[in-house]
Short mmCIF file of C-alpha atoms in Angstrom, two decimals:
data_model
loop_
_atom_site.label_atom_id
_atom_site.label_comp_id
_atom_site.label_asym_id
_atom_site.label_seq_id
_atom_site.Cartn_x
_atom_site.Cartn_y
_atom_site.Cartn_z
CA MET B 877 22.61 43.16 -28.96
CA GLU B 878 24.89 40.37 -30.17
CA HIS B 879 25.95 37.22 -28.35
CA GLU B 880 27.72 33.96 -29.32
CA VAL B 881 27.43 30.52 -27.68
CA PHE B 882 29.43 27.38 -28.50
CA VAL B 883 27.46 24.14 -28.58
CA PRO B 884 29.34 20.81 -28.88
CA VAL B 885 26.94 19.27 -31.42
CA PRO B 886 26.92 19.20 -35.24
CA VAL B 887 25.14 21.91 -37.22
CA GLU B 888 22.68 19.48 -38.79
CA ARG B 889 21.48 18.36 -35.40
CA LEU B 890 20.74 21.96 -34.34
CA ARG B 891 18.90 22.61 -37.61
CA GLU B 892 16.68 19.59 -36.98
CA THR B 893 15.91 20.86 -33.48
CA LEU B 894 15.09 24.41 -34.68
CA GLY B 895 12.74 22.98 -37.30
CA ASP B 896 10.64 21.21 -34.63
CA PRO B 897 8.54 23.64 -32.51
CA VAL B 898 7.99 20.98 -29.81
CA ARG B 899 11.73 20.53 -29.28
CA VAL B 900 12.26 24.30 -29.34
CA ALA B 901 9.67 24.66 -26.56
CA ARG B 902 11.53 22.08 -24.43
CA ALA B 903 14.74 24.07 -24.94
CA VAL B 904 13.34 27.32 -23.47
CA PRO B 905 14.50 27.23 -19.83
CA GLY B 906 11.67 27.47 -17.30
CA LEU B 907 8.84 27.63 -19.85
CA GLN B 908 5.48 26.42 -18.52
CA GLN B 909 3.38 25.60 -21.55
CA ASP B 910 -0.32 26.42 -21.66
CA ALA B 911 -2.67 23.56 -22.42
CA GLY B 912 -4.11 23.76 -25.93
CA ALA B 913 -1.85 26.70 -26.99
CA ASP B 914 0.97 26.89 -29.52
CA PRO B 915 4.04 24.74 -28.76
CA VAL B 916 6.22 27.75 -27.82
CA ALA B 917 3.65 29.58 -25.68
CA GLY B 918 3.10 29.83 -21.95
CA ARG B 919 4.58 31.43 -18.83
CA LEU B 920 8.26 32.20 -18.26
CA LYS B 921 9.80 33.45 -15.00
CA VAL B 922 12.88 35.62 -15.50
CA ARG B 923 15.18 36.37 -12.57
CA VAL B 924 16.92 39.75 -12.74
CA GLY B 925 19.28 40.23 -9.81
CA SER B 926 17.21 39.68 -6.67
CA HIS B 927 13.89 40.21 -8.47
CA SER B 928 11.69 37.80 -10.41
CA ILE B 929 9.29 38.79 -13.18
CA THR B 930 6.83 36.35 -14.75
CA TYR B 931 5.77 36.88 -18.35
CA ARG B 932 3.07 35.20 -20.43
CA GLY B 933 3.53 35.13 -24.19
CA ALA B 934 4.66 33.22 -27.27
CA VAL B 935 7.77 32.86 -29.46
CA GLN B 936 7.97 31.83 -33.11
CA VAL B 937 11.07 30.45 -34.85
CA SER B 938 11.12 30.43 -38.67
CA ALA B 939 13.89 29.55 -41.17
CA ARG B 940 15.16 32.05 -43.75
CA ASP B 941 16.66 31.56 -47.19
CA ASP B 942 20.18 32.47 -46.00
CA ASP B 943 20.20 29.50 -43.53
CA SER B 944 19.53 31.82 -40.59
CA TYR B 945 16.50 31.77 -38.31
CA ALA B 946 14.18 34.56 -37.24
CA VAL B 947 13.07 34.53 -33.61
CA GLU B 948 10.12 36.80 -32.83
CA GLY B 949 8.34 36.96 -29.51
CA GLU B 950 5.97 39.04 -27.43
CA ALA B 951 4.97 38.73 -23.77
CA THR B 952 3.25 40.66 -20.97
CA GLU B 953 3.67 40.65 -17.23
CA THR B 954 1.27 38.39 -15.33
CA ARG B 955 1.19 40.85 -12.38
CA GLY B 956 1.54 44.19 -14.05
CA THR B 957 1.13 46.16 -17.22
CA GLY B 958 4.68 45.78 -18.59
CA SER B 959 5.47 44.01 -21.84
CA VAL B 960 8.47 42.78 -23.84
CA LYS B 961 8.97 42.50 -27.63
CA LEU B 962 11.99 40.94 -29.28
CA ALA B 963 13.20 40.35 -32.83
CA LEU B 964 16.34 38.24 -33.06
CA THR B 965 18.33 36.60 -35.81
CA LEU B 966 19.96 33.26 -35.06
CA ARG B 967 22.86 31.99 -37.18
CA LEU B 968 24.72 28.67 -37.04
CA ARG B 969 28.40 28.39 -37.91
CA ASP B 970 30.28 25.11 -38.13
CA THR B 971 33.22 25.02 -35.71
CA ASP B 972 35.79 22.41 -34.73
CA GLY B 973 34.08 20.03 -32.31
CA GLY B 974 30.67 21.68 -32.52
CA THR B 975 28.66 24.69 -33.64
CA THR B 976 28.79 28.41 -32.82
CA VAL B 977 25.35 29.95 -32.34
CA THR B 978 25.17 33.73 -32.89
CA PHE B 979 22.28 35.82 -31.58
CA GLY B 980 21.70 39.37 -32.89
CA GLY B 981 18.76 41.71 -32.86
CA THR B 982 16.79 44.14 -30.75
CA ALA B 983 14.43 44.01 -27.78
CA ALA B 984 12.06 46.57 -26.31
CA ALA B 985 10.54 46.42 -22.84
CA ASP B 986 8.57 48.54 -20.39
CA GLY B 987 7.16 48.03 -16.92
CA ARG B 988 9.08 46.60 -13.98
CA VAL B 989 12.16 45.61 -15.97
CA THR B 990 12.90 49.28 -16.77
CA GLU B 991 13.18 50.01 -13.05
CA LEU B 992 16.04 47.50 -12.56
CA PRO B 993 19.77 48.15 -13.17
CA PRO B 994 20.79 47.76 -16.85
CA ASP B 995 23.77 45.54 -15.95
CA ALA B 996 21.49 43.12 -14.11
CA VAL B 997 19.10 43.04 -17.08
CA SER B 998 21.97 42.35 -19.55
CA SER B 999 23.29 39.51 -17.32
CA ALA B 1000 19.84 37.94 -17.14
CA VAL B 1001 19.47 38.06 -20.95
CA VAL B 1002 22.92 36.53 -21.55
CA ARG B 1003 22.22 33.76 -19.04
CA LEU B 1004 18.88 33.00 -20.73
CA LEU B 1005 20.46 32.82 -24.21
CA ASN B 1006 23.27 30.53 -22.98
CA ARG B 1007 20.87 28.11 -21.41
CA PHE B 1008 18.63 28.17 -24.49
CA ALA B 1009 21.52 27.35 -26.86
CA GLU B 1010 22.80 24.53 -24.62
CA ALA B 1011 19.31 23.07 -24.38
CA LEU B 1012 19.01 23.11 -28.17
CA GLY B 1013 22.03 20.80 -28.36
CA GLU B 1014 20.63 18.46 -25.70
CA ALA B 1015 17.09 18.30 -27.07
CA GLN B 1016 16.40 14.97 -28.74
CA GLU B 1017 13.49 13.78 -30.78
CA GLU B 1018 11.22 11.40 -28.95
CA PRO B 1019 11.30 8.00 -30.68
CA GLU B 1020 8.02 6.92 -32.17
CA GLN B 1021 6.70 3.75 -30.65
CA PRO B 1022 5.75 1.16 -33.25
CA GLU B 1023 2.12 0.19 -33.34
CA GLN B 1024 1.54 -3.24 -31.97
CA PRO B 1025 -0.53 -5.49 -34.24
CA GLU B 1026 -3.80 -6.65 -32.87
CA GLN B 1027 -3.64 -10.20 -31.66
CA PRO B 1028 -6.38 -12.49 -32.98
CA GLU B 1029 -8.84 -13.73 -30.45
CA GLN B 1030 -8.16 -17.28 -29.40
CA PRO B 1031 -11.12 -19.67 -29.57
CA GLU B 1032 -12.46 -20.86 -26.30
CA GLN B 1033 -11.28 -24.32 -25.37
CA PRO B 1034 -14.00 -26.83 -24.47
CA GLU B 1035 -14.16 -27.92 -20.89
CA GLN B 1036 -12.36 -31.16 -20.21
CA GLN B 1037 -14.58 -33.91 -18.93
CA GLU B 1038 -13.43 -35.98 -16.03
CA GLN B 1039 -12.10 -39.36 -17.13
CA PRO B 1040 -13.53 -42.36 -15.26
CA ASP B 1041 -11.16 -44.40 -13.19
CA LEU B 1042 -10.51 -47.50 -15.25
CA LYS B 1043 -7.94 -49.05 -12.91
CA PRO B 1044 -8.90 -52.53 -11.54
CA ARG B 1045 -10.06 -52.39 -7.97
CA THR B 1046 -8.81 -54.90 -5.42
CA PRO B 1047 -11.22 -56.81 -3.13
CA GLU B 1048 -9.94 -54.80 -0.13
CA ALA B 1049 -10.77 -51.51 -1.88
CA VAL B 1050 -14.24 -52.78 -2.80
CA GLU B 1051 -14.96 -53.76 0.83
CA ALA B 1052 -13.67 -50.39 2.12
CA ALA B 1053 -15.91 -48.53 -0.34
CA ASP B 1054 -18.99 -50.61 0.62
CA GLU B 1055 -18.56 -50.08 4.36
CA PRO B 1056 -20.82 -47.33 5.71
CA PRO B 1057 -19.10 -44.36 7.29
CA ALA B 1058 -18.58 -44.53 11.03
CA PRO B 1059 -21.15 -42.52 13.01
CA LEU B 1060 -19.99 -39.39 14.65
CA VAL B 1061 -19.59 -39.74 18.42
CA ASP B 1062 -19.98 -36.71 20.59
CA ASP B 1063 -17.22 -35.96 23.01
CA PHE B 1064 -18.63 -36.01 26.56
CA THR B 1065 -15.29 -35.60 28.32
CA GLU B 1066 -15.93 -31.93 29.12
CA PRO B 1067 -19.26 -30.67 30.42
CA ALA B 1068 -21.11 -28.30 28.15
CA GLY B 1069 -22.12 -26.00 31.01
CA PRO B 1070 -21.43 -25.36 34.70
CA PRO B 1071 -22.11 -28.09 37.31
CA ALA B 1072 -25.65 -28.55 38.59
CA GLU B 1073 -24.64 -27.47 42.13
CA ALA B 1074 -23.17 -24.19 40.91
CA ALA B 1075 -26.22 -23.48 38.77
CA HIS B 1076 -28.52 -24.20 41.74
CA ALA B 1077 -26.52 -21.93 44.01
CA ARG B 1078 -26.58 -19.14 41.43
CA ARG B 1079 -30.36 -19.47 40.99
CA THR B 1080 -31.01 -19.41 44.75
CA MET B 1081 -28.90 -16.25 45.20
CA ILE B 1082 -30.82 -14.27 42.58
CA GLY B 1083 -33.31 -11.88 44.17
CA ARG B 1084 -31.76 -12.00 47.67
CA SER B 1085 -30.22 -9.01 49.37
CA ALA B 1086 -26.47 -8.67 49.87
CA GLU B 1087 -26.81 -9.11 53.66
CA GLU B 1088 -28.73 -12.36 53.25
CA VAL B 1089 -26.20 -13.64 50.77
CA ASP B 1090 -23.31 -12.77 53.09
CA HIS B 1091 -24.87 -14.52 56.14
CA ALA B 1092 -26.49 -17.40 54.30
CA PRO B 1093 -24.71 -20.74 54.66
CA PRO B 1094 -23.00 -21.95 51.50
CA ARG B 1095 -24.77 -24.49 49.39
CA GLY B 1096 -23.98 -26.92 46.69
CA ARG B 1097 -20.31 -27.71 46.12
CA TYR B 1098 -19.16 -25.29 48.86
CA ALA B 1099 -21.61 -26.53 51.58
CA PRO B 1100 -19.93 -27.90 54.77
CA VAL B 1101 -19.71 -31.65 55.10
CA PRO B 1102 -22.05 -32.84 57.95
CA ALA B 1103 -20.58 -34.82 60.86
CA PRO B 1104 -21.02 -38.60 60.66
CA GLN B 1105 -24.11 -39.85 62.51
CA THR B 1106 -23.59 -42.21 65.47
CA VAL B 1107 -27.01 -43.83 65.39
CA ALA B 1108 -25.78 -46.91 63.58
CA SER B 1109 -22.82 -47.35 65.94
CA GLY B 1110 -25.07 -47.02 69.08
CA ALA B 1111 -27.45 -49.67 67.81
CA ALA B 1112 -24.53 -52.01 67.15
CA LEU B 1113 -23.22 -51.54 70.69
CA ARG B 1114 -26.66 -52.14 72.15
CA TRP B 1115 -26.80 -55.59 70.55
CA ALA B 1116 -23.16 -56.44 71.10
CA ALA B 1117 -23.27 -56.22 74.97
CA PRO B 1118 -25.91 -58.94 75.53
CA ALA B 1119 -24.23 -61.16 73.00
CA ALA B 1120 -20.90 -60.81 74.78
CA ALA B 1121 -22.55 -61.58 78.13
CA ALA B 1122 -24.21 -64.68 76.69
CA VAL B 1123 -20.90 -65.90 75.31
CA LEU B 1124 -19.22 -65.33 78.65
CA VAL B 1125 -21.94 -67.25 80.56
CA SER B 1126 -21.76 -70.09 78.09
CA ALA B 1127 -18.00 -70.30 78.55
CA ILE B 1128 -18.37 -70.46 82.35
CA VAL B 1129 -21.00 -73.23 82.13
CA VAL B 1130 -18.91 -75.26 79.74
CA GLY B 1131 -15.88 -74.85 81.96
CA ARG B 1132 -17.73 -76.13 85.07
CA ALA B 1133 -19.14 -79.12 83.16
CA LEU B 1134 -15.71 -80.15 82.08
CA ARG B 1135 -14.40 -79.90 85.65
CA LYS B 1136 -17.18 -82.21 86.95
CA ARG B 1137 -16.38 -84.84 84.40
CA ARG B 1138 -12.80 -84.92 85.53
#
């Protein structure tokens, strides 16, 4: 197989990317790296037509003396017994406005991929190579963060003592400071509990049946006001009648005495 891809980046930039395995791993489309494995190792899902096949394997990129690169890889199906082996040669050619990347080599496969149409397999390989070449041009080296120097420990500052008030005090301020604080006065405007009549009525109703409570006369605040007693008024009338009679008799006697004198 042979395939060419144009990448709008200089040749030197692609050579730097191919020389860094970490950046090459980021350029493989859909690669899920395994923890603790080689940089270009892990799982890769390849879509062929309406089918998807997941492989687990590794790829190694090495530079040659003729400025080309050897790409060798091997992978097996995660849900089957099929496998894939590839040996490619990658060449870079300087072109106006970018670089032409040429892939050439052979690949051998067995398993599920052999059961799919050859045209669909070729389209899937071309699409994978195009995306890989474009990702090589976009891959950038992560900038190294400069180490921050350790800051020296700052000495602890002594606690500041309160400064005494050296301002002269007026006689009014001295008298106000010498006066004892005013005693607290309780507020008796609102009663702390219910009235005594209500408490007495509630205590007398405890332990009595509902019928007795319903027919019992109200007590306390709700008791009926008794009618005014007439004993005092009767006694006053009993003394007022003789007094009135005595006054009347005295008036008659005085009137007769005055008539005789005339």
